[in-house]
Amino acid sequence: MNPPSTYHSVAANLQSWIMSGELPPGSKLPSERRLCERLGVSRVNARDAMHFLEGQGLIYRLNRIGWFVAPAPFIYDPTRTHSLLDEAKSQNRKLDTELIQAARVPAPLAIARKFGIPATTEVLNVLRRRAVDGRWVLLESCYYQEDDFPNLLDQDLTASLNALVRNTYGFKRRRQNIGISSKPLDQVQAQQLRVREGSPSLKLSRDVIVDGRCVVAEAEHWLHDAIEMRMRGRTTG
Amino acid sequence: MNPPSTYHSVAANLQSWIMSGELPPGSKLPSERRLCERLGVSRVNARDAMHFLEGQGLIYRLNRIGWFVAPAPFIYDPTRTHSLLDEAKSQNRKLDTELIQAARVPAPLAIARKFGIPATTEVLNVLRRRAVDGRWVLLESCYYQEDDFPNLLDQDLTASLNALVRNTYGFKRRRQNIGISSKPLDQVQAQQLRVREGSPSLKLSRDVIVDGRCVVAEAEHWLHDAIEMRMRGRTTG
DNA sequence: CAGTGGTCTAGACCACTAC
DNA sequence: TAGTGGTCTAGACCACTGC
C-alpha cells in the first residue's frame, strides 16, 4: 500500500529474512550503513525500522556493537521456590551467573523502609548478572537483613540464593510480596548488560516475609524481550 | 558534562519543568517545533529527548495529537477477585469502561486450544477499553465458552465481568493461570488506545480453570507506563 | 586502526486532528 | 485550514569496539 521505502517495508524485509531462517536467532544483522545501501534508504529510516523491530522483540542490540536476532523468550514463574537453574535446564537453555558484588552496605532508603530499620543500618547486598544462552538478560540485586543471614557473604553466591535462604538459613514458612512493572535501565544497569541507557526492562521485585517481618528484598531487571512470566494454578475465591 | 545541546540535556530540561510542577500530570507539552526553537536544537534531537522520556514513563503521546505528562501508574493486583472499579475507587482514580464489541465469533486458534475445542467452534468474545483518569490505557479481550455462559451477551457488559462470572454464573471455585509479558500493540489495538502502532504494553493473560477445564480466557493490554502490578501474600514452600 | 552504532543538523513532505 | 506529530533525505562528527 505504501511506497516501498517506508521503514515499515524495511522492517518487513528484515522480518522476512529472519522468519525464513536466513538470519537465525542470535545471528548478527548487517550493519546499518550496509542496509541503507542495499535497500536504498537513508540511515534514519533504517534505524527507525530497527527500533520498530526492537519494540516487537524480534531483534535486540548490544551497545555500539550491533543488532542481533532475538531468541525466544525465557519462560519464568516469579512465584517459584526452586532455582532458576532448574527452570533453565527444563527449557534446554544455558544459564550463566556472574557475581558482580557481594558486600555489607548502608541500607538504601527504600530497603530500610521495607526492613523497618533506620536508613543508616548496614545490610547485605548481592548483585549478579545472568545470561541465557550467552546473552546477558538479567540483573539481580538482593538485600538481606544482616542478623538473619550470618556469614552469608562466605557462601557460594553464584548458586541459587533461593535455596540458600530456604535450606541453609531455614526460612521455609514465608510469604512473598511480588511487584511487576516496566522500568527503563539506568546508566549503570545498562552498562552491566551491555545495552543502551533507558533500555526497557521488566522489573520484578520480591519481598520475602517471615513472621510478618521482611528479611529479604530482591529486585530483578529482565530485558523486556527476553522474558515471559507465567504463574500456574493460583486459587482464588 | 556534555555540551548543552545533546538530547539528554533537552530531556533534563523537560524533566525539570515536569518535576517543578510547571507541567502538571496530564498537561500537554509544547509542540516539537516550538521546543526546537526555544532550546535551539534540531527536531530530531528534540524527538529523541521525547522518546527517551517516554521510555522513562515520564511522558506519553497520543498519536498525532501531542505529548503529555504521564500521571502516576495505576496499581493493580492481577490475582484480584474483586472488580477493577473498586480498586480504582480505593486509589481515588476515575475508571471509564467502553464496550467495543460483544459477539459470538469463531474461536481463534489459540483460544480453541486453551478451551480444548475445534477451531471452528463459536465462542463469546467481549472487547472493551478502559480509561484511568480520562486516559485510555487498557484493552481487554475476553473469551467465554458459550455453553458455560448462556445469555452472556444480554448482560451488562460494562460492569465487572469478574463479578458476572463469579456471581451470576456461579464459578466460585476456580484456578487461574496468569501470564505477564511485554508486547507491542498491533495496528488495531494501537488505534483503539489512540497511540502509535508498536507502542509497548504489558500483556496480562488470565485463564480461568474450573474442574480442570478452561472456561474463560482473558487478555489485557496495558500501556506500559500506566500500570504497576503487585501481588500480596503469596505463600510458598 | 577501521568499522560500528550513537548523536546531530537543516531542511522536506505527508497524514491526521481540531477547529 | 492551520498546526500537530509521523516519516524521510543526505549528509556530518563522536564514542566506542574489535582487531
XYZ file of C-alpha atoms (C1' of nucleotides) in Angstrom:
512
model
C 0.000 0.000 0.000
C 2.745 2.430 0.917
C 5.686 3.251 -1.332
C 8.471 0.726 -0.878
C 10.828 2.933 1.098
C 8.961 3.376 4.317
C 10.520 1.995 7.443
C 7.675 -0.468 7.594
C 8.859 -2.057 4.393
C 12.440 -2.079 5.602
C 11.188 -3.786 8.739
C 9.147 -6.202 6.651
C 12.251 -7.053 4.672
C 14.285 -7.802 7.746
C 11.395 -9.705 9.229
C 11.160 -11.959 6.207
C 14.884 -12.639 6.364
C 14.502 -13.607 9.980
C 11.376 -15.697 9.522
C 12.877 -17.542 6.577
C 15.772 -18.663 8.727
C 18.258 -16.729 6.636
C 19.089 -14.899 9.832
C 18.834 -17.443 12.681
C 18.290 -16.428 16.327
C 21.421 -14.917 17.840
C 22.961 -14.013 14.496
C 24.192 -10.517 13.716
C 22.330 -8.279 11.318
C 24.138 -6.421 8.539
C 25.415 -3.055 9.696
C 23.093 -0.078 9.408
C 25.097 1.514 6.621
C 25.187 -1.671 4.617
C 21.431 -1.977 4.980
C 20.970 1.588 3.768
C 22.890 0.855 0.593
C 21.273 -2.487 -0.002
C 17.749 -1.157 0.421
C 18.314 2.318 -0.925
C 17.072 4.194 2.136
C 18.558 6.760 4.464
C 20.148 5.727 7.683
C 17.468 7.328 9.860
C 14.907 5.280 8.015
C 16.856 2.073 8.506
C 17.275 2.856 12.190
C 13.559 3.535 12.591
C 12.934 0.088 11.177
C 15.395 -1.408 13.668
C 13.768 0.383 16.582
C 10.403 -0.847 15.421
C 11.545 -4.449 15.295
C 13.306 -3.990 18.614
C 9.973 -2.982 20.101
C 8.443 -6.095 18.584
C 11.042 -8.156 20.399
C 12.307 -9.547 17.102
C 15.792 -8.086 17.320
C 17.946 -6.614 20.066
C 21.145 -4.659 20.171
C 24.377 -4.608 22.080
C 25.521 -1.084 22.679
C 27.784 0.101 19.844
C 28.299 -3.457 18.704
C 25.387 -4.283 16.515
C 21.913 -5.682 16.074
C 21.077 -9.334 16.618
C 18.159 -11.634 16.048
C 16.374 -12.221 19.347
C 15.899 -15.800 20.553
C 12.621 -16.967 22.043
C 11.887 -15.531 25.483
C 12.731 -17.378 28.643
C 9.668 -18.673 30.479
C 9.716 -17.898 34.137
C 7.482 -18.343 37.172
C 8.209 -15.499 39.612
C 6.449 -17.383 42.394
C 8.861 -20.268 42.010
C 10.560 -21.749 45.011
C 13.090 -23.802 43.130
C 16.223 -22.495 41.494
C 16.254 -20.656 38.218
C 18.927 -23.045 37.039
C 16.460 -25.925 37.148
C 13.946 -23.913 35.209
C 16.579 -23.174 32.588
C 17.523 -26.805 32.377
C 13.962 -27.900 31.737
C 13.767 -25.404 28.899
C 17.048 -26.612 27.448
C 18.686 -23.255 27.896
C 22.087 -22.366 29.198
C 22.149 -20.121 32.235
C 25.319 -18.311 33.324
C 25.629 -16.387 36.541
C 28.245 -13.793 37.382
C 28.698 -12.244 40.785
C 29.194 -8.519 40.399
C 29.236 -7.526 44.036
C 28.681 -9.009 47.472
C 29.101 -6.574 50.313
C 27.855 -5.037 53.525
C 26.381 -1.669 52.619
C 24.287 1.055 54.271
C 20.637 0.285 53.581
C 19.173 2.327 50.741
C 16.112 4.254 51.839
C 13.606 2.001 50.099
C 15.187 -1.122 51.559
C 15.418 0.319 55.054
C 11.736 1.115 54.923
C 10.861 -2.407 53.853
C 13.010 -3.910 56.572
C 11.692 -1.490 59.165
C 15.179 -0.350 60.176
C 16.959 3.037 60.283
C 18.439 4.092 56.963
C 21.958 4.064 58.325
C 21.878 0.392 59.283
C 24.097 -1.907 57.287
C 22.583 -4.683 55.230
C 23.960 -7.339 52.925
C 23.750 -6.809 49.206
C 24.355 -9.351 46.471
C 24.462 -8.128 42.900
C 24.575 -10.584 39.995
C 24.044 -10.690 36.290
C 22.778 -13.682 34.418
C 22.876 -14.762 30.816
C 20.505 -17.001 28.921
C 22.213 -18.796 26.048
C 25.102 -16.377 26.271
C 23.118 -13.146 26.249
C 23.105 -11.043 29.427
C 19.430 -10.509 30.105
C 19.005 -10.291 33.849
C 20.318 -8.135 36.667
C 19.606 -9.270 40.218
C 20.017 -7.151 43.311
C 19.240 -8.842 46.616
C 19.246 -7.282 50.068
C 19.339 -9.282 53.285
C 18.859 -8.368 56.925
C 22.309 -8.954 58.356
C 21.210 -10.552 61.630
C 19.126 -13.131 59.834
C 21.873 -14.232 57.474
C 25.147 -14.679 59.360
C 28.138 -15.456 57.148
C 26.063 -15.074 54.021
C 28.948 -13.448 52.197
C 31.066 -16.558 52.726
C 28.612 -18.806 50.934
C 28.681 -19.729 47.263
C 26.832 -16.770 45.826
C 26.796 -17.915 42.230
C 24.412 -20.759 43.022
C 20.739 -20.477 43.900
C 20.187 -17.762 46.512
C 16.667 -19.015 46.890
C 17.911 -22.403 48.006
C 20.341 -20.742 50.391
C 17.570 -18.810 52.095
C 15.363 -21.850 52.288
C 17.806 -24.589 53.188
C 20.906 -23.103 54.787
C 19.069 -20.432 56.728
C 15.872 -22.385 57.192
C 13.311 -19.835 56.092
C 10.737 -22.280 54.845
C 7.491 -20.754 56.012
C 7.316 -17.488 54.263
C 5.162 -15.190 52.220
C 6.135 -13.146 49.241
C 5.002 -9.770 48.023
C 5.648 -9.524 44.330
C 5.668 -6.472 42.126
C 5.976 -6.325 38.357
C 6.393 -3.182 36.324
C 8.023 -1.840 33.213
C 11.149 0.182 34.013
C 13.962 1.527 31.874
C 17.514 0.647 32.856
C 19.662 3.402 34.314
C 23.152 4.055 33.071
C 24.891 1.630 35.433
C 22.435 -1.193 34.886
C 22.539 -0.703 31.133
C 26.311 -0.891 31.116
C 26.252 -4.142 33.045
C 24.010 -5.746 30.429
C 25.854 -4.034 27.568
C 22.771 -2.223 26.353
C 21.875 1.417 25.967
C 20.743 3.547 28.866
C 16.973 3.616 29.014
C 16.501 0.173 27.510
C 13.119 -1.150 28.573
C 13.082 -3.875 31.163
C 10.572 -5.828 33.165
C 11.236 -5.226 36.820
C 10.317 -7.948 39.246
C 10.550 -7.152 42.941
C 10.099 -9.781 45.582
C 9.892 -9.196 49.315
C 10.212 -12.288 51.451
C 8.171 -12.022 54.610
C 8.770 -14.291 57.592
C 6.616 -13.906 60.690
C 5.407 -10.571 59.424
C 8.960 -9.276 59.002
C 10.638 -8.607 55.675
C 14.003 -10.361 55.684
C 14.911 -10.385 52.007
C 14.206 -7.798 49.328
C 15.084 -8.643 45.751
C 14.826 -6.749 42.511
C 15.284 -8.395 39.131
C 15.583 -6.451 35.908
C 14.934 -8.524 32.802
C 15.438 -7.180 29.302
C 11.870 -6.801 28.151
C 12.045 -9.100 25.150
C 13.881 -11.897 26.936
C 11.273 -12.899 29.462
C 7.749 -14.127 29.776
C 6.276 -14.691 33.213
C 3.802 -17.432 33.887
C 2.141 -18.346 37.139
C 0.166 -21.535 37.301
C -2.595 -22.774 39.499
C -3.450 -19.848 41.688
C -6.645 -20.469 43.563
C -8.975 -17.567 44.109
C -12.218 -17.010 45.956
C 29.468 17.379 31.421
C 28.274 17.186 27.826
C 27.716 20.204 25.600
C 24.263 21.663 26.204
C 22.616 20.507 23.008
C 22.504 16.795 23.486
C 19.136 15.145 23.759
C 19.992 14.313 27.337
C 20.040 17.958 28.209
C 16.813 18.568 26.334
C 15.328 15.713 28.318
C 16.762 17.128 31.532
C 15.136 20.453 30.727
C 11.737 18.915 30.200
C 12.187 16.768 33.258
C 12.883 19.784 35.445
C 9.779 21.519 34.094
C 7.756 18.464 34.976
C 9.291 17.922 38.396
C 8.865 21.571 39.329
C 5.154 21.313 38.703
C 5.312 23.782 35.843
C 3.906 20.966 33.719
C 1.491 19.025 35.928
C 0.483 15.407 35.178
C -1.869 15.187 32.232
C -0.866 18.548 30.781
C 0.250 18.962 27.191
C 3.851 19.653 26.340
C 4.819 22.427 23.927
C 4.864 21.222 20.329
C 8.050 19.717 18.988
C 8.752 22.646 16.700
C 8.231 25.171 19.479
C 10.655 23.201 21.641
C 13.242 23.187 18.874
C 13.126 26.969 18.640
C 13.088 27.525 22.364
C 16.040 25.231 23.003
C 17.908 25.815 19.772
C 18.104 22.191 18.706
C 17.029 20.252 15.647
C 13.740 18.455 15.594
C 15.299 15.002 15.512
C 17.164 15.885 18.648
C 14.026 17.125 20.380
C 12.191 13.980 19.345
C 14.988 11.764 20.661
C 14.592 13.506 24.009
C 10.844 12.841 23.926
C 11.363 9.187 23.106
C 13.819 8.916 25.947
C 11.389 10.400 28.445
C 8.632 8.255 27.011
C 10.759 5.225 27.816
C 11.207 6.556 31.332
C 7.450 6.676 31.689
C 7.580 10.398 32.345
C 5.611 11.464 29.297
C 3.319 9.749 26.820
C 1.837 10.634 23.481
C -1.455 10.482 21.714
C -0.974 9.647 18.071
C -0.615 12.836 16.012
C -2.058 14.896 18.833
C 0.816 15.632 21.133
C 2.923 14.731 24.128
C 1.561 14.773 27.667
C 2.921 14.469 31.164
C 2.255 10.962 32.456
C 0.332 10.552 35.694
C 1.385 8.052 38.354
C 0.832 4.428 37.348
C -2.247 2.545 38.378
C -1.587 -0.125 40.985
C -3.138 -3.413 40.153
C -3.304 -6.918 41.559
C -3.771 -9.359 38.665
C -4.815 -12.092 41.062
C -7.690 -9.960 42.285
C -11.144 -11.416 42.565
C -12.983 -8.154 43.101
C -13.807 -5.617 40.440
C -11.266 -3.247 38.968
C -13.689 -0.427 39.686
C -13.276 -0.985 43.415
C -9.552 -0.973 43.073
C -9.742 2.318 41.196
C -12.010 3.800 43.828
C -9.609 2.946 46.620
C -6.842 4.683 44.688
C -9.037 7.718 44.086
C -8.899 7.302 40.353
C -11.627 7.548 37.797
C -12.201 4.442 35.707
C -14.207 4.533 32.492
C -15.199 1.455 30.546
C -16.333 1.332 26.955
C -17.695 -1.742 25.248
C -16.130 -2.063 21.809
C -17.570 -5.388 20.795
C -19.615 -8.239 22.220
C -20.266 -11.060 19.808
C -20.306 -14.742 19.013
C -17.226 -15.449 16.929
C -15.314 -18.457 15.606
C -12.680 -19.371 18.177
C -9.205 -18.098 17.302
C -6.682 -20.890 17.195
C -5.003 -20.034 20.498
C -8.340 -19.800 22.284
C -9.642 -23.019 20.787
C -6.547 -24.785 22.015
C -6.985 -23.452 25.532
C -10.633 -24.424 25.587
C -9.909 -27.803 24.099
C -12.417 -27.371 21.285
C -12.210 -27.441 17.466
C -11.083 -24.179 15.928
C -14.346 -23.737 14.077
C -16.480 -23.718 17.227
C -18.099 -20.439 18.117
C -17.223 -18.707 21.353
C -18.247 -15.476 23.010
C -15.934 -12.507 22.818
C -16.143 -9.283 24.781
C -13.810 -6.461 23.839
C -13.542 -3.351 25.985
C -11.295 -0.408 26.501
C -10.814 1.318 29.791
C -9.530 4.719 30.815
C -7.868 5.785 34.037
C -8.456 9.449 34.796
C -9.548 10.021 31.231
C -6.606 8.345 29.503
C -7.252 5.139 27.578
C -4.707 2.743 28.997
C -6.229 -0.724 28.861
C -7.626 -3.025 26.231
C -9.453 -6.133 27.427
C -10.361 -9.081 25.279
C -12.285 -11.877 26.997
C -13.342 -15.201 25.513
C -16.004 -17.448 27.060
C -17.105 -20.991 26.354
C -20.603 -20.481 25.021
C -22.237 -23.414 26.808
C -20.998 -22.246 30.192
C -22.269 -18.695 29.810
C -25.814 -18.695 28.408
C -27.191 -15.241 27.635
C -23.891 -13.611 28.485
C -24.295 -11.103 25.674
C -27.526 -9.855 27.209
C -25.879 -8.914 30.495
C -24.478 -5.506 31.383
C -21.023 -5.835 29.866
C -19.675 -2.502 31.022
C -19.694 -3.596 34.658
C -17.361 -6.113 36.284
C -17.040 -9.234 34.145
C -15.289 -10.892 37.023
C -18.323 -10.460 39.229
C -20.531 -11.779 36.446
C -18.507 -14.973 36.172
C -18.425 -15.439 39.910
C -21.925 -14.428 40.947
C -24.294 -14.722 38.004
C -22.717 -17.864 36.572
C -21.570 -19.266 39.891
C -17.950 -20.111 39.074
C -16.595 -19.641 42.549
C -14.139 -22.499 42.879
C -11.599 -21.850 40.235
C -7.932 -21.649 39.461
C -6.144 -19.133 37.329
C -3.146 -19.397 35.079
C -1.592 -15.995 34.687
C 0.924 -14.816 32.143
C 2.725 -11.497 32.013
C 4.901 -10.296 29.190
C 5.936 -7.201 27.329
C 4.195 -6.923 23.957
C 3.881 -4.119 21.440
C 0.401 -3.112 20.307
C -0.631 -4.018 16.781
C -2.225 -1.515 14.469
C -5.805 -2.151 15.555
C -5.039 -2.164 19.255
C -2.970 0.979 18.957
C -5.764 2.781 17.172
C -8.215 1.867 19.898
C -5.994 3.444 22.535
C -5.071 6.331 20.243
C -1.384 5.532 20.337
C 1.133 4.599 17.693
C 1.438 1.106 16.334
C 4.114 -0.766 18.204
C 3.680 1.113 21.461
C 4.971 -1.048 24.300
C 2.407 -2.639 26.549
C 2.287 -5.051 29.423
C 0.214 -8.013 28.424
C -1.619 -9.883 31.128
C -3.329 -13.108 30.173
C -5.568 -14.979 32.557
C -7.083 -18.395 32.019
C -9.833 -19.343 34.400
C -9.873 -23.057 35.109
C -12.898 -24.785 36.615
C -12.762 -28.504 37.281
C -9.691 -28.760 35.094
C -11.420 -27.096 32.177
C -10.611 -23.636 30.876
C -13.871 -21.693 30.632
C -12.631 -18.115 30.344
C -9.548 -16.751 28.598
C -8.743 -13.098 29.008
C -6.005 -10.877 27.644
C -5.356 -7.377 28.945
C -3.024 -4.950 27.263
C -1.898 -2.092 29.499
C 0.131 0.823 28.227
C 3.477 0.082 29.790
C 3.837 3.281 31.777
C 0.312 3.249 33.155
C 0.449 0.120 35.244
C 2.269 -1.474 38.121
C 1.323 -4.963 39.215
C 1.506 -6.041 42.825
C 0.603 -9.370 44.304
C 0.474 -9.658 48.048
C 0.758 -12.515 50.405
C 1.606 -15.445 48.206
C 2.615 -18.379 50.307
C 5.373 -20.589 49.007
C 7.033 -23.771 50.119
C 43.130 1.306 13.094
C 38.730 0.638 10.549
C 34.084 -0.170 11.420
C 30.180 0.035 14.436
C 26.316 2.283 16.460
C 25.112 6.974 18.795
C 24.117 11.648 18.082
C 23.077 15.662 15.381
C 21.849 19.303 11.611
C 18.617 21.648 8.419
C 15.819 21.036 5.789
C 11.260 18.491 3.374
C 6.598 16.389 2.548
C 2.672 13.548 4.378
C -1.432 12.099 7.342
C -4.147 13.357 10.516
C -6.567 16.316 14.235
C -9.012 20.030 15.905
C -11.386 23.978 14.712
C -7.282 25.437 7.153
C -3.625 25.706 10.407
C -0.992 23.032 13.332
C 0.383 18.605 15.048
C 3.188 14.588 15.033
C 4.979 10.911 11.539
C 8.214 9.977 8.063
C 12.223 10.880 5.282
C 16.730 12.649 2.964
C 21.718 13.389 2.712
C 24.808 14.499 4.771
C 28.192 15.077 9.403
C 31.027 14.126 13.635
C 31.670 11.467 18.012
C 32.475 7.406 21.247
C 33.387 3.140 21.443
C 34.512 -1.812 19.918
C 37.252 -5.238 17.996
C 41.264 -6.232 15.793
